[in-house]
Amino acid sequence: MRLITHNMLQCHVKGCNKDNFPLKLEEIEIEELEAEFNADFIKSMLNRLDWKALAQTTFSLGIAQLPEEMPEELNDEMLQQLHHILLEVDITSGRMVCQGCNHVYPIRDGIPNMLLTESEV
Amino acid sequence: MEKTNVKRKSSEIDETEVKENANKKVDVTVKEKIEENKETSKKTISEEEKKEEHYVHDVYEAIAPHFSDTRYKPWPVVDKFLNELNTGLIGIDVGCGNGKYLGINKNVYIIGSDRCSNLIKICKERGYESLVADNLYLPYRSEVFDFAISIAVIHHFTTPERRRDAIEEILRVLKKGSKVLIFVWAFEQERKKFNEQDVLIPWHIPKKKYLNNKSLNKKDYTESEKSEHLVKYERYYHLFKKGELDDLVDQIKIGKVVETGYDRDNWYVVAERI
């Protein structure tokens, strides 16, 4: 699972509507991928992501220290770094924990399992 | 099949736990609570869900590898919808199956999801971004995606309400003005004639090629199946009549139909999030 995907995910347990995003990544394993750099793609993607959640997540994973707010001007170095964070970091195992209701979503073999048990639906 | 077994196992464990607790003369309220929880979880599995689990989820788990080998050719309307998207957009394929549409346009970011974990394993092996999720409860934030596709999925839900809810859930996560392309199987078909709209469609797996596969774990083979070369499964479909898919979208406050059509035995609509 890439961090773009993680940035879109939200806990969907019934009645959980506070602190349900971003899901906290725990006990994770990371593999590095190689992806072709495309500056326009990255710029477009950044306008679609929640920057604060991305900065918080990359900091807690220890992979980058991004500024708190998205910089107005993005230089090449910054774009390269974001390209790496967004497209070349692959989370292969671990779990995502909702900070609101503590629900745990496991990640195995790179696949997040977002199903809920019947009683929570 | 796999999933049902797991479920059975967990309910057996629950029962033993309850019995053991009773033997230990645990506080009565605790026991009541366990019973109460068991009751509520029982109630929440409706007949519709049971039917979908048996005739849709379990079947796809079992037939995934063979099904995937037969799904490689993209449909032209879907191909066109995806290839007309601008660079850097982000979207979803809800019920992505083996991921045959996840790699069509390399300039967009697309997340595939399916209820069937064996199909998602195939997507992952192909290098596609994908996750296991239920169409009725998508795990995404609201109003974040630029596009969505739902190809041959909505016809697997067993009631009009569930089919409508499945479409509404996709619209919920789309940005206002974004569109979803929905394909469903048509009642009006050129080669096949049907007598009713709710049908079970058989799927035959060649035994020799797939029977040793772990995911093909149907245990109760009939005598005739054992002696023949094929194993038979049945999938539930609701066959849509002309205008029925449009009517479903019309019932949803946050959506409107912007395009509608028929292509190779399927009805389709493009619905916009409003």
mmCIF file of C-alpha atoms in Angstrom, chain B:
data_model
loop_
_atom_site.group_PDB
_atom_site.id
_atom_site.type_symbol
_atom_site.label_atom_id
_atom_site.label_comp_id
_atom_site.label_asym_id
_atom_site.label_seq_id
_atom_site.Cartn_x
_atom_site.Cartn_y
_atom_site.Cartn_z
ATOM 1 C CA MET B 1 -15.810 -21.131 1.225
ATOM 2 C CA GLU B 2 -12.737 -20.151 3.121
ATOM 3 C CA LYS B 3 -14.534 -17.292 4.789
ATOM 4 C CA THR B 4 -17.515 -19.367 5.874
ATOM 5 C CA ASN B 5 -15.198 -21.881 7.477
ATOM 6 C CA VAL B 6 -13.390 -19.193 9.409
ATOM 7 C CA LYS B 7 -16.688 -17.812 10.607
ATOM 8 C CA ARG B 8 -17.936 -21.186 11.745
ATOM 9 C CA LYS B 9 -14.741 -21.686 13.646
ATOM 10 C CA SER B 10 -15.046 -18.402 15.504
ATOM 11 C CA SER B 11 -18.627 -19.098 16.536
ATOM 12 C CA GLU B 12 -17.575 -22.507 17.843
ATOM 13 C CA ILE B 13 -14.919 -20.837 19.925
ATOM 14 C CA ASP B 14 -17.492 -18.382 21.262
ATOM 15 C CA GLU B 15 -19.685 -21.232 22.412
ATOM 16 C CA THR B 16 -16.883 -23.057 24.201
ATOM 17 C CA GLU B 17 -15.881 -19.839 25.875
ATOM 18 C CA VAL B 18 -19.401 -19.301 27.079
ATOM 19 C CA LYS B 19 -19.594 -22.849 28.410
ATOM 20 C CA GLU B 20 -16.269 -22.549 30.186
ATOM 21 C CA ASN B 21 -17.312 -19.274 31.694
ATOM 22 C CA ALA B 22 -20.504 -20.839 32.955
ATOM 23 C CA ASN B 23 -18.567 -23.662 34.582
ATOM 24 C CA LYS B 24 -16.382 -21.183 36.369
ATOM 25 C CA LYS B 25 -19.508 -19.485 37.715
ATOM 26 C CA VAL B 26 -18.507 -16.132 36.335
ATOM 27 C CA ASP B 27 -20.569 -13.103 37.148
ATOM 28 C CA VAL B 28 -24.005 -13.491 35.584
ATOM 29 C CA THR B 29 -23.915 -10.076 33.950
ATOM 30 C CA VAL B 30 -20.798 -11.020 31.978
ATOM 31 C CA LYS B 31 -22.549 -14.120 30.702
ATOM 32 C CA GLU B 32 -25.590 -12.106 29.757
ATOM 33 C CA LYS B 33 -23.434 -9.675 27.908
ATOM 34 C CA ILE B 34 -21.794 -12.411 25.873
ATOM 35 C CA GLU B 35 -25.199 -13.843 25.009
ATOM 36 C CA GLU B 36 -26.440 -10.393 24.133
ATOM 37 C CA ASN B 37 -23.483 -9.784 21.829
ATOM 38 C CA LYS B 38 -24.065 -13.128 20.179
ATOM 39 C CA GLU B 39 -27.699 -12.191 19.607
ATOM 40 C CA THR B 40 -26.905 -8.822 18.062
ATOM 41 C CA SER B 41 -24.259 -10.210 15.747
ATOM 42 C CA LYS B 42 -26.698 -12.907 14.645
ATOM 43 C CA LYS B 43 -29.413 -10.375 13.884
ATOM 44 C CA THR B 44 -27.159 -8.215 11.733
ATOM 45 C CA ILE B 45 -26.592 -10.930 9.136
ATOM 46 C CA SER B 46 -29.653 -10.575 6.967
ATOM 47 C CA GLU B 47 -31.033 -13.067 4.478
ATOM 48 C CA GLU B 48 -29.791 -10.842 1.645
ATOM 49 C CA GLU B 49 -26.271 -10.865 3.026
ATOM 50 C CA LYS B 50 -26.363 -14.639 3.442
ATOM 51 C CA LYS B 51 -27.446 -15.023 -0.162
ATOM 52 C CA GLU B 52 -24.696 -12.706 -1.393
ATOM 53 C CA GLU B 53 -22.153 -14.483 0.751
ATOM 54 C CA HIS B 54 -23.107 -17.894 -0.628
ATOM 55 C CA TYR B 55 -23.831 -17.034 -4.255
ATOM 56 C CA VAL B 56 -21.349 -14.208 -4.782
ATOM 57 C CA HIS B 57 -18.488 -13.851 -2.258
ATOM 58 C CA ASP B 58 -17.788 -17.545 -1.687
ATOM 59 C CA VAL B 59 -18.028 -18.323 -5.389
ATOM 60 C CA TYR B 60 -15.555 -15.612 -6.398
ATOM 61 C CA GLU B 61 -13.131 -16.719 -3.667
ATOM 62 C CA ALA B 62 -13.261 -20.215 -5.138
ATOM 63 C CA ILE B 63 -13.213 -19.420 -8.846
ATOM 64 C CA ALA B 64 -10.768 -16.462 -8.643
ATOM 65 C CA PRO B 65 -7.801 -17.955 -10.584
ATOM 66 C CA HIS B 66 -9.951 -19.426 -13.364
ATOM 67 C CA PHE B 67 -12.197 -16.340 -13.500
ATOM 68 C CA SER B 68 -9.109 -14.152 -13.761
ATOM 69 C CA ASP B 69 -7.719 -16.168 -16.682
ATOM 70 C CA THR B 70 -10.892 -15.387 -18.614
ATOM 71 C CA ARG B 71 -10.915 -11.651 -17.882
ATOM 72 C CA TYR B 72 -8.314 -9.812 -19.889
ATOM 73 C CA LYS B 73 -10.023 -7.893 -22.675
ATOM 74 C CA PRO B 74 -11.144 -4.380 -21.667
ATOM 75 C CA TRP B 75 -14.602 -3.261 -22.790
ATOM 76 C CA PRO B 76 -14.353 -0.303 -25.243
ATOM 77 C CA VAL B 77 -16.672 2.048 -23.305
ATOM 78 C CA VAL B 78 -14.686 1.507 -20.096
ATOM 79 C CA ASP B 79 -11.393 1.836 -21.952
ATOM 80 C CA LYS B 80 -12.509 5.167 -23.426
ATOM 81 C CA PHE B 81 -13.791 6.511 -20.069
ATOM 82 C CA LEU B 82 -10.427 5.778 -18.425
ATOM 83 C CA ASN B 83 -8.224 6.989 -21.260
ATOM 84 C CA GLU B 84 -9.993 10.354 -21.450
ATOM 85 C CA LEU B 85 -8.956 11.213 -17.870
ATOM 86 C CA ASN B 86 -6.324 13.941 -17.357
ATOM 87 C CA THR B 87 -2.873 13.284 -15.894
ATOM 88 C CA GLY B 88 -2.646 13.269 -12.117
ATOM 89 C CA LEU B 89 -6.257 12.439 -11.290
ATOM 90 C CA ILE B 90 -7.074 9.991 -8.536
ATOM 91 C CA GLY B 91 -9.921 7.480 -8.609
ATOM 92 C CA ILE B 92 -11.278 4.094 -7.661
ATOM 93 C CA ASP B 93 -12.385 0.837 -9.264
ATOM 94 C CA VAL B 94 -14.986 -0.599 -6.895
ATOM 95 C CA GLY B 95 -15.280 -4.353 -7.434
ATOM 96 C CA CYS B 96 -12.113 -4.419 -9.532
ATOM 97 C CA GLY B 97 -11.937 -8.225 -9.853
ATOM 98 C CA ASN B 98 -8.562 -9.289 -11.225
ATOM 99 C CA GLY B 99 -7.634 -5.655 -11.885
ATOM 100 C CA LYS B 100 -8.066 -5.668 -15.637
ATOM 101 C CA TYR B 101 -8.853 -1.913 -15.632
ATOM 102 C CA LEU B 102 -6.240 -0.824 -13.068
ATOM 103 C CA GLY B 103 -3.433 -0.477 -15.599
ATOM 104 C CA ILE B 104 -5.334 1.014 -18.559
ATOM 105 C CA ASN B 105 -4.281 4.650 -17.998
ATOM 106 C CA LYS B 106 -0.817 5.002 -16.469
ATOM 107 C CA ASN B 107 -1.224 8.770 -15.987
ATOM 108 C CA VAL B 108 -3.857 8.489 -13.263
ATOM 109 C CA TYR B 109 -3.707 6.958 -9.794
ATOM 110 C CA ILE B 110 -6.333 4.301 -9.326
ATOM 111 C CA ILE B 111 -7.100 2.224 -6.240
ATOM 112 C CA GLY B 112 -8.874 -1.064 -6.824
ATOM 113 C CA SER B 113 -11.058 -2.728 -4.220
ATOM 114 C CA ASP B 114 -12.961 -5.986 -4.136
ATOM 115 C CA ARG B 115 -14.875 -7.995 -1.553
ATOM 116 C CA CYS B 116 -13.001 -11.104 -2.699
ATOM 117 C CA SER B 117 -9.512 -11.374 -1.212
ATOM 118 C CA ASN B 118 -8.322 -14.002 -3.700
ATOM 119 C CA LEU B 119 -8.991 -11.606 -6.579
ATOM 120 C CA ILE B 120 -7.168 -8.789 -4.756
ATOM 121 C CA LYS B 121 -4.178 -11.114 -4.332
ATOM 122 C CA ILE B 122 -4.075 -11.402 -8.121
ATOM 123 C CA CYS B 123 -4.208 -7.579 -8.461
ATOM 124 C CA LYS B 124 -1.361 -7.213 -6.000
ATOM 125 C CA GLU B 125 0.743 -9.811 -7.816
ATOM 126 C CA ARG B 126 0.269 -7.743 -10.959
ATOM 127 C CA GLY B 127 1.613 -4.717 -9.086
ATOM 128 C CA TYR B 128 -1.681 -2.839 -8.771
ATOM 129 C CA GLU B 129 -2.715 -0.730 -5.797
ATOM 130 C CA SER B 130 -5.610 -2.621 -4.285
ATOM 131 C CA LEU B 131 -7.405 -3.473 -1.064
ATOM 132 C CA VAL B 132 -10.188 -5.672 0.312
ATOM 133 C CA ALA B 133 -13.366 -3.704 1.028
ATOM 134 C CA ASP B 134 -17.149 -3.945 0.881
ATOM 135 C CA ASN B 135 -18.878 -1.767 -1.742
ATOM 136 C CA LEU B 136 -21.579 -0.859 0.803
ATOM 137 C CA TYR B 137 -19.019 0.466 3.310
ATOM 138 C CA LEU B 138 -16.138 1.999 1.385
ATOM 139 C CA PRO B 139 -13.181 2.875 3.625
ATOM 140 C CA TYR B 140 -12.531 6.253 2.001
ATOM 141 C CA ARG B 141 -13.003 9.884 3.036
ATOM 142 C CA SER B 142 -15.989 11.684 1.501
ATOM 143 C CA GLU B 143 -15.643 13.804 -1.646
ATOM 144 C CA VAL B 144 -12.007 12.995 -2.435
ATOM 145 C CA PHE B 145 -11.929 11.157 -5.784
ATOM 146 C CA ASP B 146 -11.940 12.510 -9.346
ATOM 147 C CA PHE B 147 -13.520 9.451 -10.954
ATOM 148 C CA ALA B 148 -14.819 5.945 -10.269
ATOM 149 C CA ILE B 149 -15.783 2.837 -12.181
ATOM 150 C CA SER B 150 -18.134 0.029 -11.150
ATOM 151 C CA ILE B 151 -17.980 -2.676 -13.793
ATOM 152 C CA ALA B 152 -20.221 -5.736 -13.471
ATOM 153 C CA VAL B 153 -20.675 -5.363 -9.714
ATOM 154 C CA ILE B 154 -24.033 -3.790 -8.828
ATOM 155 C CA HIS B 155 -25.930 -6.733 -10.400
ATOM 156 C CA HIS B 156 -24.589 -8.993 -7.626
ATOM 157 C CA PHE B 157 -26.582 -7.203 -4.884
ATOM 158 C CA THR B 158 -29.854 -8.979 -4.120
ATOM 159 C CA THR B 159 -32.322 -6.135 -3.414
ATOM 160 C CA PRO B 160 -33.135 -2.771 -5.065
ATOM 161 C CA GLU B 161 -32.231 -0.996 -1.796
ATOM 162 C CA ARG B 162 -28.789 -2.610 -1.613
ATOM 163 C CA ARG B 163 -28.114 -1.865 -5.297
ATOM 164 C CA ARG B 164 -29.063 1.783 -4.734
ATOM 165 C CA ASP B 165 -26.985 2.003 -1.516
ATOM 166 C CA ALA B 166 -23.954 0.539 -3.291
ATOM 167 C CA ILE B 167 -24.152 3.271 -5.958
ATOM 168 C CA GLU B 168 -24.762 5.986 -3.353
ATOM 169 C CA GLU B 169 -21.684 4.881 -1.406
ATOM 170 C CA ILE B 170 -19.517 5.318 -4.526
ATOM 171 C CA LEU B 171 -21.024 8.780 -5.124
ATOM 172 C CA ARG B 172 -20.306 9.740 -1.499
ATOM 173 C CA VAL B 173 -16.538 9.470 -1.975
ATOM 174 C CA LEU B 174 -16.526 11.343 -5.328
ATOM 175 C CA LYS B 175 -15.854 15.088 -5.475
ATOM 176 C CA LYS B 176 -18.792 17.195 -6.616
ATOM 177 C CA GLY B 177 -18.824 17.212 -10.419
ATOM 178 C CA SER B 178 -16.863 13.925 -10.651
ATOM 179 C CA LYS B 179 -18.290 10.948 -12.494
ATOM 180 C CA VAL B 180 -18.726 7.225 -12.076
ATOM 181 C CA LEU B 181 -19.193 4.757 -14.933
ATOM 182 C CA ILE B 182 -21.484 1.870 -13.962
ATOM 183 C CA PHE B 183 -21.983 -1.327 -16.003
ATOM 184 C CA VAL B 184 -24.548 -4.011 -15.185
ATOM 185 C CA TRP B 185 -25.755 -7.110 -16.993
ATOM 186 C CA ALA B 186 -28.883 -6.587 -19.103
ATOM 187 C CA PHE B 187 -32.096 -8.631 -19.056
ATOM 188 C CA GLU B 188 -32.436 -7.847 -22.760
ATOM 189 C CA GLN B 189 -29.662 -9.875 -24.402
ATOM 190 C CA GLU B 190 -29.125 -10.848 -28.009
ATOM 191 C CA ARG B 191 -28.084 -14.469 -27.576
ATOM 192 C CA LYS B 192 -29.515 -15.459 -24.203
ATOM 193 C CA LYS B 193 -33.185 -15.239 -23.237
ATOM 194 C CA PHE B 194 -34.167 -15.114 -19.581
ATOM 195 C CA ASN B 195 -37.540 -15.744 -17.936
ATOM 196 C CA GLU B 196 -36.836 -13.816 -14.760
ATOM 197 C CA GLN B 197 -34.562 -11.050 -13.554
ATOM 198 C CA ASP B 198 -33.051 -12.771 -10.514
ATOM 199 C CA VAL B 199 -31.020 -15.732 -11.677
ATOM 200 C CA LEU B 200 -28.232 -18.121 -10.747
ATOM 201 C CA ILE B 201 -25.627 -18.394 -13.476
ATOM 202 C CA PRO B 202 -23.386 -21.451 -13.467
ATOM 203 C CA TRP B 203 -19.599 -21.220 -13.628
ATOM 204 C CA HIS B 204 -17.638 -24.327 -14.558
ATOM 205 C CA ILE B 205 -14.032 -24.785 -13.600
ATOM 206 C CA PRO B 206 -11.848 -27.229 -15.544
ATOM 207 C CA LYS B 207 -10.786 -29.629 -12.814
ATOM 208 C CA LYS B 208 -7.410 -30.634 -14.172
ATOM 209 C CA LYS B 209 -6.048 -27.125 -14.368
ATOM 210 C CA TYR B 210 -7.384 -25.583 -11.182
ATOM 211 C CA LEU B 211 -8.251 -28.275 -8.699
ATOM 212 C CA ASN B 212 -4.842 -28.366 -7.088
ATOM 213 C CA ASN B 213 -4.991 -24.653 -6.516
ATOM 214 C CA LYS B 214 -5.325 -23.840 -2.838
ATOM 215 C CA SER B 215 -7.959 -21.183 -3.340
ATOM 216 C CA LEU B 216 -10.222 -23.691 -5.051
ATOM 217 C CA ASN B 217 -11.383 -25.242 -1.848
ATOM 218 C CA LYS B 218 -14.859 -26.531 -2.568
ATOM 219 C CA LYS B 219 -15.082 -29.578 -0.376
ATOM 220 C CA ASP B 220 -18.489 -31.009 -1.103
ATOM 221 C CA TYR B 221 -18.045 -32.234 -4.659
ATOM 222 C CA THR B 222 -20.972 -34.241 -5.921
ATOM 223 C CA GLU B 223 -20.387 -37.699 -7.360
ATOM 224 C CA SER B 224 -21.027 -36.455 -10.869
ATOM 225 C CA GLU B 225 -18.593 -33.598 -10.412
ATOM 226 C CA LYS B 226 -15.918 -36.014 -9.265
ATOM 227 C CA SER B 227 -16.355 -38.124 -12.344
ATOM 228 C CA GLU B 228 -16.564 -35.218 -14.788
ATOM 229 C CA HIS B 229 -13.912 -32.781 -15.842
ATOM 230 C CA LEU B 230 -15.661 -29.699 -14.539
ATOM 231 C CA VAL B 231 -16.659 -28.344 -11.148
ATOM 232 C CA LYS B 232 -19.813 -26.268 -11.095
ATOM 233 C CA TYR B 233 -20.469 -23.095 -9.100
ATOM 234 C CA GLU B 234 -23.438 -20.738 -9.276
ATOM 235 C CA ARG B 235 -23.360 -16.983 -9.089
ATOM 236 C CA TYR B 236 -26.343 -14.725 -8.304
ATOM 237 C CA TYR B 237 -27.218 -11.974 -10.787
ATOM 238 C CA HIS B 238 -29.962 -9.396 -10.949
ATOM 239 C CA LEU B 239 -30.509 -8.726 -14.661
ATOM 240 C CA PHE B 240 -31.340 -5.066 -15.259
ATOM 241 C CA LYS B 241 -34.203 -4.052 -17.538
ATOM 242 C CA LYS B 242 -34.006 -0.965 -19.722
ATOM 243 C CA GLY B 243 -34.082 2.215 -17.596
ATOM 244 C CA GLU B 244 -33.771 0.374 -14.281
ATOM 245 C CA LEU B 245 -30.188 1.486 -13.602
ATOM 246 C CA ASP B 246 -31.109 5.095 -14.427
ATOM 247 C CA ASP B 247 -34.062 4.858 -12.009
ATOM 248 C CA LEU B 248 -31.751 3.731 -9.199
ATOM 249 C CA VAL B 249 -29.460 6.731 -9.721
ATOM 250 C CA ASP B 250 -32.492 9.047 -9.864
ATOM 251 C CA GLN B 251 -33.437 7.907 -6.340
ATOM 252 C CA ILE B 252 -30.098 9.179 -5.003
ATOM 253 C CA LYS B 253 -30.035 12.829 -3.927
ATOM 254 C CA ILE B 254 -26.296 13.262 -4.483
ATOM 255 C CA GLY B 255 -26.253 11.862 -8.024
ATOM 256 C CA LYS B 256 -27.646 12.403 -11.520
ATOM 257 C CA VAL B 257 -27.422 10.471 -14.779
ATOM 258 C CA VAL B 258 -25.407 12.300 -17.452
ATOM 259 C CA GLU B 259 -25.040 9.505 -20.008
ATOM 260 C CA THR B 260 -26.759 6.201 -20.545
ATOM 261 C CA GLY B 261 -26.348 3.350 -22.998
ATOM 262 C CA TYR B 262 -26.291 -0.334 -23.947
ATOM 263 C CA ASP B 263 -23.167 -2.234 -24.922
ATOM 264 C CA ARG B 264 -22.694 -5.972 -25.488
ATOM 265 C CA ASP B 265 -25.470 -7.313 -23.259
ATOM 266 C CA ASN B 266 -24.925 -4.621 -20.606
ATOM 267 C CA TRP B 267 -26.666 -1.422 -19.567
ATOM 268 C CA TYR B 268 -24.424 1.400 -18.468
ATOM 269 C CA VAL B 269 -24.725 4.906 -17.049
ATOM 270 C CA VAL B 270 -22.319 7.698 -16.288
ATOM 271 C CA ALA B 271 -23.540 9.337 -13.062
ATOM 272 C CA GLU B 272 -22.280 12.628 -11.723
ATOM 273 C CA ARG B 273 -21.808 13.492 -8.056
ATOM 274 C CA ILE B 274 -23.893 16.608 -7.319
#
